[in-house]
Amino acid sequence: MAAMGTTCRSRGSPLILVLRVLCVLAVVTCYLLQSAIQHNIDSLWRYLRHHVLYETVYFETWFVVFCYSIIALVPEAMAKVPFFSKYRLERSLTAPRPSIPHLMTEGTLYMLPLAALDTVIVKRRFPEVSENVIELKRLDWIQRARALPERAPTLGQMVLQVAAALIIYDAMFFVIHYSVHRNAFLYRTIHAHHHDHPAGLHGRVTNRLTVAERLALVLSANFSLRLVSAHPLSRTGFIVVFIGLLVENHAGFDLPWSYDKIIPFGVMGGAARHHAHHVYGARQYQPFFTYIDNYMEQSKQHFSGKDDNL
């Protein structure tokens, strides 16, 4: 509760106001320099489109593991710096240090089922990719290269596609998350493993998932990206943002400059809310946003009030 109170106070702090102003200035700068930025996006896409690693069907599966491996190091480094100790959500937390073999096993177990799907499934074509190209790929049992569009997305398209996919994913995973918490069998077999962290909540808990839950998470994210017809470059950006948000939610630090405080009106959840979910388990089911959880809380209070008056 103290952490939540600190969160509420920090949203109106001078630091947050400064960061919000900087964010607005960054948006205005991007708008004014969009031609130059678009030129760089086009150049980047021309390079990536013909890069052997980016072209392979396994790129996104590998890139998720790569991003997680790098981003998960941030809270581990913060835990070693005394300055950040005051922002810990659990004062006595001693995060375990996974061994190299453990990390390699974890990465392999993550990639194997997804790589198998990458090998045999022809991914839904991206915009501007000819249907003839997709039909030719369907003739092959083994998929090797992705059919990538020739043109890069605009900066605006990338931002909108990433934001829209996050919103859709958040709503989809809320349904899954709420369901496994409400059903005892599903909770025991699918989700309980994620809540089993005796050492406390830390960044590595992000990937403490059963195979079924991991597939649900990945397929939900993929479906969200497909719904918005996300360009491959937008998908790449989505992975970075997505992994970053997930790790921050599980990092165990409630930083005064985190995204949930910079974005106004309490729209985003953040680490403190997700920590509360791991502690109590009966609320805060949305991974990133708050509107569904808030609506459910208000509805629950409304109907509870009616029952009390009967």
XYZ file of C-alpha atoms in Angstrom:
310
model
C 0.000 0.000 0.000
C 2.865 2.349 0.768
C 4.299 1.728 -2.670
C 0.970 2.568 -4.292
C 0.773 5.792 -2.300
C 4.263 6.734 -3.415
C 3.248 6.021 -6.990
C 0.268 8.359 -6.783
C 2.364 11.164 -5.318
C 5.159 10.760 -7.867
C 2.746 11.207 -10.779
C 2.468 14.898 -9.907
C 6.131 15.440 -9.053
C 8.267 18.099 -10.773
C 10.372 15.325 -12.314
C 7.344 13.830 -14.039
C 6.241 17.236 -15.302
C 9.696 17.808 -16.782
C 9.695 14.367 -18.402
C 6.250 14.974 -19.878
C 7.419 18.265 -21.354
C 10.457 16.507 -22.827
C 8.204 13.835 -24.324
C 6.012 16.498 -25.932
C 9.107 18.239 -27.297
C 10.349 14.911 -28.669
C 7.034 14.341 -30.455
C 7.078 17.859 -31.911
C 10.698 17.403 -33.010
C 9.866 14.116 -34.718
C 6.977 15.803 -36.510
C 9.165 18.667 -37.713
C 11.969 16.333 -38.782
C 9.795 13.555 -40.144
C 11.325 13.783 -43.626
C 14.835 13.225 -42.292
C 13.635 10.479 -39.958
C 11.758 8.801 -42.798
C 14.905 8.862 -44.918
C 16.733 6.961 -42.165
C 13.854 4.501 -41.805
C 13.943 3.852 -45.552
C 17.707 3.313 -45.461
C 17.419 0.974 -42.502
C 14.723 -1.050 -44.229
C 16.729 -1.374 -47.441
C 19.565 -2.815 -45.363
C 17.444 -5.128 -43.205
C 15.297 -6.423 -46.043
C 18.263 -8.184 -47.624
C 20.103 -9.135 -44.448
C 20.335 -12.904 -44.108
C 19.438 -12.886 -40.399
C 16.493 -10.519 -40.739
C 15.152 -12.354 -43.765
C 15.021 -15.762 -42.094
C 11.723 -17.070 -40.722
C 13.399 -17.544 -37.333
C 14.374 -13.897 -36.881
C 11.525 -12.808 -34.607
C 11.842 -15.879 -32.390
C 15.570 -15.228 -32.025
C 15.098 -11.479 -31.586
C 12.680 -11.949 -28.683
C 15.270 -14.042 -26.841
C 18.013 -11.548 -27.686
C 15.991 -8.557 -26.438
C 14.956 -10.341 -23.264
C 18.553 -11.393 -22.564
C 19.720 -7.773 -22.794
C 16.778 -5.995 -21.140
C 16.612 -8.450 -18.221
C 20.147 -7.406 -17.283
C 18.967 -3.869 -16.461
C 17.065 -4.653 -13.223
C 19.847 -7.041 -12.223
C 22.361 -4.218 -12.591
C 20.059 -1.844 -10.702
C 19.864 -4.305 -7.818
C 23.616 -3.905 -7.333
C 23.479 -0.101 -7.155
C 22.595 1.242 -3.669
C 20.856 4.290 -5.164
C 18.007 2.142 -6.485
C 17.380 0.264 -3.234
C 14.867 2.894 -2.070
C 12.698 2.098 -5.081
C 12.470 -1.623 -4.381
C 8.957 -2.950 -3.954
C 10.311 -5.712 -1.713
C 13.061 -4.520 0.597
C 14.368 -7.979 1.450
C 14.489 -9.177 -2.147
C 17.536 -11.189 -3.143
C 17.119 -12.025 -6.803
C 18.671 -15.352 -7.815
C 21.559 -15.349 -10.260
C 20.782 -17.825 -13.035
C 23.687 -19.855 -14.345
C 24.742 -19.837 -17.987
C 23.476 -23.426 -18.542
C 20.134 -22.438 -17.002
C 19.823 -19.423 -19.307
C 20.742 -21.520 -22.336
C 18.171 -24.150 -21.385
C 15.542 -21.459 -20.827
C 16.248 -19.901 -24.216
C 16.193 -23.264 -25.973
C 12.892 -24.287 -24.394
C 11.420 -20.962 -25.469
C 12.647 -21.139 -29.049
C 12.061 -24.795 -29.929
C 8.230 -24.827 -30.172
C 8.163 -21.428 -31.864
C 10.937 -22.352 -34.290
C 8.988 -25.487 -35.183
C 5.985 -23.325 -36.059
C 8.218 -20.934 -38.011
C 9.543 -23.857 -40.047
C 6.228 -25.260 -41.254
C 3.770 -22.347 -41.243
C 3.593 -19.824 -44.059
C 3.129 -16.532 -42.259
C 0.261 -14.356 -43.354
C 1.561 -12.057 -46.033
C 2.533 -8.514 -45.228
C 0.961 -5.597 -47.084
C 2.446 -5.092 -50.554
C 3.641 -8.700 -50.777
C 2.171 -10.379 -53.837
C -0.240 -13.255 -53.296
C 1.722 -15.165 -55.940
C 4.786 -15.063 -53.695
C 2.771 -16.517 -50.823
C 1.330 -19.254 -53.026
C 4.836 -20.265 -54.104
C 5.936 -20.425 -50.474
C 2.993 -22.682 -49.649
C 4.398 -25.242 -52.070
C 7.414 -25.714 -49.784
C 7.077 -27.874 -46.694
C 10.052 -26.182 -45.076
C 10.027 -22.397 -44.745
C 13.358 -20.589 -44.741
C 12.906 -16.948 -45.695
C 10.186 -14.410 -45.010
C 8.405 -12.649 -47.858
C 9.134 -9.033 -46.980
C 7.570 -5.936 -48.562
C 9.725 -3.642 -50.649
C 8.764 -0.361 -49.012
C 9.441 0.725 -45.455
C 6.610 1.937 -43.222
C 6.239 5.602 -42.424
C 7.121 6.808 -38.943
C 3.446 7.436 -38.243
C 2.503 3.935 -39.363
C 5.105 2.395 -37.083
C 3.927 4.338 -34.038
C 0.245 3.641 -34.681
C 0.791 -0.047 -35.425
C 2.881 -0.633 -32.304
C 0.450 1.292 -30.083
C -2.630 -0.405 -31.552
C -1.076 -3.864 -31.241
C -0.224 -3.214 -27.579
C -3.798 -2.127 -26.845
C -5.277 -5.169 -28.598
C -2.823 -7.554 -26.948
C -3.535 -6.056 -23.541
C -7.268 -6.704 -23.923
C -6.740 -10.213 -25.291
C -4.330 -11.243 -22.582
C -6.618 -9.783 -19.927
C -9.230 -12.360 -20.944
C -6.678 -15.183 -20.822
C -5.149 -13.968 -17.570
C -8.495 -13.470 -15.861
C -9.681 -16.899 -17.012
C -6.700 -18.803 -15.621
C -7.083 -17.012 -12.293
C -10.784 -17.792 -12.056
C -10.449 -21.480 -12.916
C -8.573 -23.544 -10.329
C -7.538 -26.246 -12.800
C -6.216 -23.767 -15.366
C -4.414 -21.844 -12.653
C -2.648 -24.935 -11.293
C -1.664 -26.338 -14.679
C -0.890 -23.154 -16.622
C -0.332 -20.078 -14.475
C 0.705 -21.034 -10.932
C 4.310 -21.493 -12.061
C 4.495 -17.783 -12.925
C 3.443 -16.820 -9.394
C 5.873 -19.217 -7.735
C 8.849 -16.989 -6.905
C 9.835 -17.437 -3.245
C 12.747 -15.011 -3.591
C 10.327 -12.215 -4.531
C 9.372 -10.532 -7.781
C 12.327 -9.817 -10.059
C 13.036 -9.419 -13.763
C 13.635 -13.104 -14.463
C 10.080 -13.904 -13.350
C 8.998 -12.377 -16.677
C 9.892 -15.616 -18.429
C 8.819 -17.950 -15.634
C 6.074 -19.434 -17.784
C 4.713 -22.825 -18.690
C 4.878 -23.795 -22.357
C 1.112 -23.312 -22.683
C 1.216 -19.825 -21.187
C 4.220 -18.830 -23.273
C 2.487 -19.946 -26.452
C -0.659 -18.055 -25.427
C 1.397 -14.912 -24.863
C 3.284 -15.177 -28.159
C 0.261 -16.124 -30.256
C -1.785 -13.294 -28.722
C 0.942 -10.812 -29.577
C 1.187 -12.187 -33.118
C -2.567 -12.040 -33.587
C -2.614 -8.435 -32.383
C 0.085 -7.500 -34.879
C -1.791 -9.237 -37.665
C -5.005 -7.404 -36.852
C -3.279 -4.076 -37.438
C -1.415 -5.386 -40.532
C 1.857 -4.434 -38.896
C 4.857 -3.974 -41.161
C 7.832 -6.241 -40.302
C 9.765 -3.198 -39.085
C 6.842 -2.260 -36.837
C 6.850 -5.827 -35.530
C 10.539 -5.483 -34.707
C 9.874 -2.273 -32.805
C 6.925 -3.896 -31.059
C 9.168 -6.676 -29.737
C 11.537 -4.176 -28.112
C 8.707 -2.191 -26.492
C 6.789 -5.320 -25.509
C 9.736 -7.028 -23.810
C 10.747 -3.776 -22.128
C 7.290 -3.290 -20.615
C 7.043 -6.902 -19.457
C 10.451 -6.855 -17.782
C 9.771 -3.514 -16.088
C 6.479 -4.850 -14.720
C 8.316 -7.761 -13.111
C 11.547 -5.975 -12.189
C 10.529 -5.253 -8.597
C 11.343 -1.530 -8.794
C 8.807 1.292 -8.722
C 10.861 4.037 -10.328
C 9.623 7.647 -10.117
C 10.281 8.140 -13.840
C 8.657 4.943 -15.131
C 6.240 4.929 -18.053
C 3.090 4.572 -15.939
C 3.825 7.915 -14.275
C 4.903 9.792 -17.392
C 1.727 8.844 -19.280
C -1.040 10.829 -17.531
C -4.472 9.936 -16.137
C -3.358 6.578 -14.722
C -3.840 4.929 -18.110
C -0.888 2.579 -17.661
C -0.443 0.014 -14.915
C 3.245 -0.208 -14.145
C 5.420 -2.180 -11.769
C 3.593 -1.334 -8.528
C 0.226 -2.541 -9.822
C 1.702 -5.717 -11.265
C 3.554 -6.356 -8.023
C 0.228 -6.030 -6.207
C -1.210 -8.614 -8.580
C 1.584 -11.055 -7.769
C 1.090 -10.448 -4.045
C -2.719 -10.605 -3.903
C -3.567 -12.343 -7.187
C -7.175 -11.152 -7.262
C -6.935 -7.943 -9.285
C -4.812 -6.018 -11.817
C -5.100 -8.608 -14.580
C -4.179 -6.278 -17.444
C -0.470 -6.435 -18.291
C -0.045 -2.809 -19.405
C -3.202 -0.709 -19.181
C -5.765 -0.168 -16.427
C -9.160 0.622 -17.960
C -10.646 -2.897 -17.804
C -9.358 -3.525 -14.283
C -10.667 -0.148 -13.134
C -14.062 -0.814 -14.697
C -14.278 -4.197 -12.990
C -13.316 -2.685 -9.635
C -15.937 0.046 -10.007
C -18.579 -2.476 -11.060
C -17.730 -4.699 -8.113
C -18.016 -1.783 -5.696
C -21.272 -0.681 -7.323
C -22.916 -4.077 -6.996
C -21.502 -4.574 -3.495
C -23.102 -1.293 -2.498
C -26.440 -2.443 -3.896
C -26.230 -5.698 -1.953
C -25.499 -3.809 1.254
C -28.637 -1.733 0.766
C -30.906 -4.743 0.331
